[in-house]
Amino acid sequence: MNSLASFLIFCTLLGTEALSLLRHQGLKEPEGHIDRKYLPAPKWFEQKLDHFNPADTRTWKQKYYVNSTFYKPGGPVFLQIGGEGPASPKWMVQGEWIEFAKRYNAYCIQIEHRFYGDSHPTKNVSVENLRYLTSEQALRDLANFRVKMSSLLKMNKAKWVSFGGSYSGALSAWFRAKYPHLVHAAVASSAPLFAKVNFYEYLEVVAASLNSINPQCDERISLASQKFKAMLAKKSDRQLLKKMFKLCADIDMSKNDDVSNLLESLAGNFEGIVQYNKDNRHFEGGSQITIDLLCKLMTGGKNTSENALENYAKVNSLLLLDANQTCLDFSYKSVIKELQDVSWKAAVGGRQWIYQTCNEFGWYQTSDSPKQPFGSGFGLKFSAKICSDVFGVFNLKDLEANVNETNTNYGARNLKATRIVFPNGSIDPWHAVGLTKDLNQDAPAIFIQGTAHCANMYPPSKKDPPQLTKARQKIGDLLEKWLAQDA
Ligand SMILES: *[C@@H]1O[C@H](CO)[C@@H](O)[C@H](O)[C@H]1NC(C)=O
Ligand SMILES: *[C@@H]1O[C@H](CO)[C@@H](O)[C@H](O)[C@H]1NC(C)=O
Ligand SMILES: *[C@@H]1O[C@H](CO)[C@@H](O)[C@H](O)[C@H]1NC(C)=O
Ligand SMILES: *[C@@H]1O[C@H](CO)[C@@H](O)[C@H](O)[C@H]1NC(C)=O
Ligand SMILES: *[C@@H]1O[C@H](CO)[C@@H](O)[C@H](O)[C@H]1NC(C)=O
Ligand SMILES: *[C@@H]1O[C@H](CO)[C@@H](O)[C@H](O)[C@H]1NC(C)=O
């Protein structure tokens, strides 16, 4: 399977397949294995295809899950918002929000995002059909669901609280901000509120996070990637690189996109680990490899570029092994071919998410900043090329205008709302487009030192750092306070 590290965002509510696009995420069975038969069965809700065109009456079925075990009359409804992957029933029995549900007698619902998982609004994911894949339509799905379900469940008085992490964290905040009469409060974990075409800051935070573990780590990666680049110039050296890095094919320097894809994959080895470092998502099958381990490998031995390159290769081998891959596939053509497939069977989430980035958000994790150690081999042009190769007509100016539109629509980091909490992790690269300070007294940011993307959402564990435990407590206390307030 191929990787396209620059589109990395996945946080939670992921299924097996959504990860396959991201080589370093190789999915394993969870440690604390949950027997499927104890998980709730899916339910289906009828939605309009196009909420913004009254003349279009087409509908489709949206998947959701319910856990009503903790609900007591008078309790709230907790809505876990699905993001850019399949909804997972595992989240219905564990996670931070389930702990809160126990505490506040909540009725728990998780809803899948349109166009992901089994929520198929159209026959396929052709460009024509993907027109209906927008965050605005998704929010309207939530609003419609909220209204109809309240009456169906005869819980018209219940207060709804939305939860989400990463993209769905942003949706959670936007849901509260846009529909304050429908959502009483929101938890928006690691939410990227600020749309941005060239998200070069991502790798800057990766570098800073590696440095916070070991100041030598970043320096050695820098040495290794310079050496790698220098060796690309000579045929015999390229053969050597092929062997060292277990590449599936020879490096053909006339194929620029393959080279970019290769360099990006090597950076991706670190990106995926930093983004998810020690996040306790083992129950979902996350990798056990940590930044500490990668930096230990990277900084072993003498401070020479030869040694650094060897260490870089060791990191690569470890991640190939973790993903159960025998060689590193860096063929650009084969990634694009996979992403061009419009059938639901092929489109396990990668195509849809890339569409959203090419249309609404950008967020390309490019190598355009000098303040990162991975070289400059995969700049904005490369990401833009992916958009045009996968979806046809595309130009950066249009995306830039759309991204501005997204920020105008939602308010970016100036959104006006109350009763939203924004937990963020200090080493999560996404915090660079998240909230850096409290919005207002009633919409605080919670900073969790040393944790990664969405760490607070995962089930509590004895191994959790005290600041993570404290952050969960603070979120719980805020919910308590907010639930006591009138709508
Ligand atoms: C709800 O979650 C709890 C806690 O994990 C679990 O014991 C229970 O079986 C779940 N209920 C349903 C209906 O899935
Ligand atoms: C995709 O679905 C549309 C109907 O929504 C259909 O007209 C079109 O032919 C399909 N495209 C492919 C390539 O199957
Ligand atoms: C390691 O080597 C690089 C390049 O040769 C040099 O710039 C750097 O200062 C060295 N670091 C240490 C800690 O010796
Ligand atoms: C790795 O792949 C092989 C061959 O497809 C499979 O038999 C094996 O179960 C996989 N192992 C893991 C840990 O996923
Ligand atoms: C988008 O917004 C930025 C910052 O305000 C501005 O510099 C840029 O010209 C805008 N681009 C387009 C295409 O509207
Ligand atoms: C996270 O939130 C805290 C506020 O609790 C803030 O001090 C910090 O700057 C934020 N960090 C980032 C990177 O957004």
Coordinates of C-alpha atoms in Angstrom, one line a residue, residues 124-371:
N124 CA -19.8 6.2 -6.3
V125 CA -17.3 8.9 -5.5
S126 CA -16.9 10.5 -8.9
V127 CA -16.0 14.2 -8.9
E128 CA -19.5 15.0 -9.9
N129 CA -20.8 13.2 -6.8
L130 CA -18.2 14.5 -4.4
R131 CA -19.8 17.9 -4.9
Y132 CA -22.0 16.8 -2.0
L133 CA -19.0 16.2 0.3
T134 CA -18.6 19.4 2.1
S135 CA -18.3 20.3 5.8
E136 CA -21.4 22.5 5.4
Q137 CA -23.5 19.6 4.2
A138 CA -22.0 17.4 7.0
L139 CA -23.0 20.0 9.7
R140 CA -26.4 20.2 8.3
D141 CA -26.6 16.4 8.5
L142 CA -25.8 16.8 12.2
A143 CA -28.4 19.5 12.7
N144 CA -31.1 17.5 10.9
F145 CA -30.2 14.4 12.9
R146 CA -30.3 16.3 16.2
V147 CA -33.7 17.7 15.5
K148 CA -35.3 14.5 14.3
M149 CA -33.7 12.2 16.9
S150 CA -34.8 14.4 19.8
S151 CA -38.4 14.0 18.8
L152 CA -38.0 10.3 17.9
L153 CA -36.5 9.6 21.3
K154 CA -38.9 11.9 23.0
M155 CA -36.0 13.8 24.5
N156 CA -36.9 17.3 23.5
K157 CA -35.6 18.8 26.7
A158 CA -32.3 16.9 26.7
K159 CA -29.2 19.0 26.3
W160 CA -26.9 17.8 23.5
V161 CA -23.1 17.9 23.8
S162 CA -21.0 17.2 20.7
F163 CA -17.6 15.6 20.8
G164 CA -15.0 15.2 18.1
G165 CA -11.2 15.1 17.5
S166 CA -9.1 16.4 14.7
Y167 CA -11.3 17.3 11.7
S168 CA -14.4 16.2 13.6
G169 CA -13.1 18.3 16.5
A170 CA -13.4 21.3 14.2
L171 CA -16.9 20.1 13.2
S172 CA -17.8 19.8 16.9
A173 CA -16.8 23.5 17.4
W174 CA -18.5 24.6 14.3
F175 CA -21.7 22.7 15.1
R176 CA -21.9 24.5 18.4
A177 CA -21.0 27.9 16.8
K178 CA -23.5 27.6 13.9
Y179 CA -26.3 25.9 15.7
P180 CA -26.2 27.1 19.3
H181 CA -29.9 26.3 19.7
L182 CA -29.2 22.6 19.0
V183 CA -26.0 22.0 20.8
H184 CA -25.5 23.0 24.4
A185 CA -21.8 22.5 24.6
A186 CA -18.9 21.0 22.6
V187 CA -15.6 19.3 23.1
A188 CA -13.3 20.0 20.2
S189 CA -10.1 18.0 20.6
S190 CA -7.0 18.9 18.6
A191 CA -9.3 20.8 16.3
P192 CA -7.7 22.5 13.2
L193 CA -9.8 25.6 13.1
F194 CA -7.7 27.5 10.7
A195 CA -7.8 26.3 7.1
K196 CA -4.5 26.9 5.3
V197 CA -3.2 25.8 1.9
N198 CA 0.5 25.5 2.7
F199 CA 0.7 23.9 6.2
Y200 CA 4.5 23.9 6.3
E201 CA 4.3 24.5 10.1
Y202 CA 3.4 20.9 10.5
L203 CA 6.9 19.7 10.0
E204 CA 8.2 22.5 12.1
V205 CA 6.3 21.2 15.1
V206 CA 7.4 17.6 14.2
A207 CA 11.0 18.9 14.4
A208 CA 10.4 20.7 17.7
S209 CA 8.7 17.6 19.1
L210 CA 11.7 15.5 18.1
N211 CA 14.0 18.0 19.7
S212 CA 12.1 18.1 22.9
I213 CA 13.0 14.4 23.2
N214 CA 16.6 14.7 22.2
P215 CA 18.2 17.8 20.7
Q216 CA 20.4 15.6 18.6
C217 CA 17.5 13.9 16.9
D218 CA 16.6 16.7 14.5
E219 CA 20.3 17.3 13.7
R220 CA 20.9 13.7 12.7
I221 CA 17.8 13.5 10.6
S222 CA 19.0 16.7 8.9
L223 CA 22.4 15.0 8.2
A224 CA 20.7 11.9 6.9
S225 CA 18.4 13.7 4.6
Q226 CA 21.2 15.8 3.2
K227 CA 23.3 12.7 2.6
F228 CA 20.3 10.9 1.0
K229 CA 19.8 13.8 -1.4
A230 CA 23.5 13.9 -2.3
M231 CA 23.5 10.2 -3.0
L232 CA 20.5 10.6 -5.4
A233 CA 22.9 12.2 -7.9
K234 CA 24.9 9.0 -8.6
K235 CA 23.5 5.8 -10.1
S236 CA 25.7 3.5 -7.9
D237 CA 24.6 5.4 -4.8
R238 CA 21.0 5.1 -5.8
Q239 CA 21.4 1.4 -5.9
L240 CA 22.8 1.5 -2.5
L241 CA 19.9 3.6 -1.2
K242 CA 17.5 1.1 -2.8
K243 CA 19.1 -1.7 -0.7
M244 CA 19.4 0.3 2.5
F245 CA 15.8 1.6 2.4
K246 CA 14.2 -1.6 1.1
L247 CA 12.7 0.2 -1.9
C248 CA 10.4 -1.8 -4.1
A249 CA 11.9 -0.4 -7.3
D250 CA 14.9 1.4 -8.6
I251 CA 15.0 5.2 -8.2
D252 CA 14.4 6.8 -11.6
M253 CA 15.5 10.4 -11.4
S254 CA 13.5 11.4 -14.4
K255 CA 10.3 10.7 -12.3
N256 CA 10.2 13.8 -10.1
D257 CA 7.0 12.7 -8.5
D258 CA 8.4 9.4 -7.4
V259 CA 11.3 11.1 -5.8
S260 CA 9.0 13.5 -4.0
N261 CA 6.9 10.7 -2.9
L262 CA 9.9 8.8 -1.6
L263 CA 11.3 11.8 0.3
E264 CA 7.9 12.4 1.8
S265 CA 7.5 8.8 2.8
L266 CA 10.8 9.0 4.8
A267 CA 9.5 12.1 6.6
G268 CA 6.2 10.3 7.0
N269 CA 8.0 7.7 9.1
F270 CA 8.4 10.4 11.8
E271 CA 5.2 12.3 11.2
G272 CA 2.9 9.5 11.9
I273 CA 4.8 8.6 15.1
V274 CA 4.9 12.1 16.4
Q275 CA 1.3 12.8 15.6
Y276 CA 0.2 9.8 17.6
N277 CA 2.9 9.4 20.2
K278 CA 1.8 7.5 23.3
D279 CA -1.9 8.2 22.8
N280 CA -3.3 5.0 24.2
R281 CA -5.1 4.2 21.1
H282 CA -3.9 0.6 21.4
F283 CA -7.5 -0.4 21.8
E284 CA -8.0 0.8 18.3
G285 CA -4.9 -0.9 17.0
G286 CA -2.4 2.0 17.0
S287 CA 1.3 1.6 16.7
Q288 CA 3.4 1.1 19.8
I289 CA 6.4 2.9 18.4
T290 CA 7.2 6.1 20.1
I291 CA 9.2 9.2 19.4
D292 CA 11.7 8.2 22.1
L293 CA 12.4 4.9 20.2
L294 CA 12.8 6.7 16.9
C295 CA 15.1 9.3 18.4
K296 CA 17.1 6.6 20.1
L297 CA 17.6 4.8 16.8
M298 CA 18.4 8.1 15.1
T299 CA 21.0 9.3 17.5
G300 CA 22.9 6.0 18.0
G301 CA 26.6 5.8 17.1
K302 CA 28.9 8.5 15.8
N303 CA 27.8 11.9 14.6
T304 CA 28.7 11.4 10.9
S305 CA 26.4 11.6 7.9
E306 CA 27.1 8.0 6.9
N307 CA 25.9 6.8 10.3
A308 CA 23.0 9.2 10.3
L309 CA 21.9 7.7 7.0
E310 CA 22.2 4.2 8.3
N311 CA 20.0 5.2 11.3
Y312 CA 17.5 6.8 9.0
A313 CA 17.3 3.5 7.2
K314 CA 16.9 1.6 10.4
V315 CA 13.9 3.8 11.3
N316 CA 12.5 3.0 7.9
S317 CA 13.0 -0.7 8.3
L318 CA 11.3 -0.6 11.7
L319 CA 8.2 1.1 10.3
L320 CA 8.0 -1.2 7.3
L321 CA 8.0 -4.1 9.7
D322 CA 5.4 -2.4 11.8
A323 CA 3.2 -2.0 8.8
N324 CA 3.9 -5.6 7.7
Q325 CA 5.5 -4.4 4.4
T326 CA 8.4 -6.1 2.7
C327 CA 9.4 -3.1 0.7
L328 CA 8.8 0.7 0.4
D329 CA 6.5 1.4 -2.5
F330 CA 7.1 5.0 -3.6
S331 CA 5.5 4.8 -7.0
Y332 CA 3.5 8.0 -7.5
K333 CA 1.6 6.5 -10.4
S334 CA 0.2 3.7 -8.3
V335 CA -0.9 6.0 -5.5
I336 CA -2.7 8.2 -8.1
K337 CA -4.3 5.2 -9.8
E338 CA -5.7 4.0 -6.5
L339 CA -7.0 7.4 -5.7
Q340 CA -8.6 7.8 -9.1
D341 CA -10.9 4.8 -8.5
V342 CA -14.4 6.1 -7.9
S343 CA -15.9 2.8 -6.7
W344 CA -16.9 2.6 -3.0
K345 CA -14.9 -0.6 -2.6
A346 CA -11.7 1.2 -3.6
A347 CA -12.5 4.5 -2.0
V348 CA -11.9 3.7 1.7
G349 CA -11.5 7.3 2.7
G350 CA -8.3 8.5 1.2
R351 CA -9.9 9.8 -2.0
Q352 CA -12.7 11.6 -0.1
W353 CA -10.4 13.2 2.4
I354 CA -8.0 14.4 -0.2
Y355 CA -11.0 15.8 -2.1
Q356 CA -11.9 17.8 1.0
T357 CA -8.4 19.2 1.4
C358 CA -8.2 20.0 -2.4
N359 CA -11.6 21.8 -2.1
E360 CA -12.1 23.3 1.3
F361 CA -9.1 23.1 3.6
G362 CA -5.6 22.7 2.1
W363 CA -3.5 21.7 5.1
Y364 CA -0.7 20.3 3.0
Q365 CA 2.1 19.2 5.1
T366 CA 4.8 20.4 2.8
S367 CA 8.5 20.6 3.1
D368 CA 8.6 24.3 2.3
S369 CA 9.9 25.5 5.7
P370 CA 13.6 25.6 6.3
K371 CA 13.0 25.0 10.0

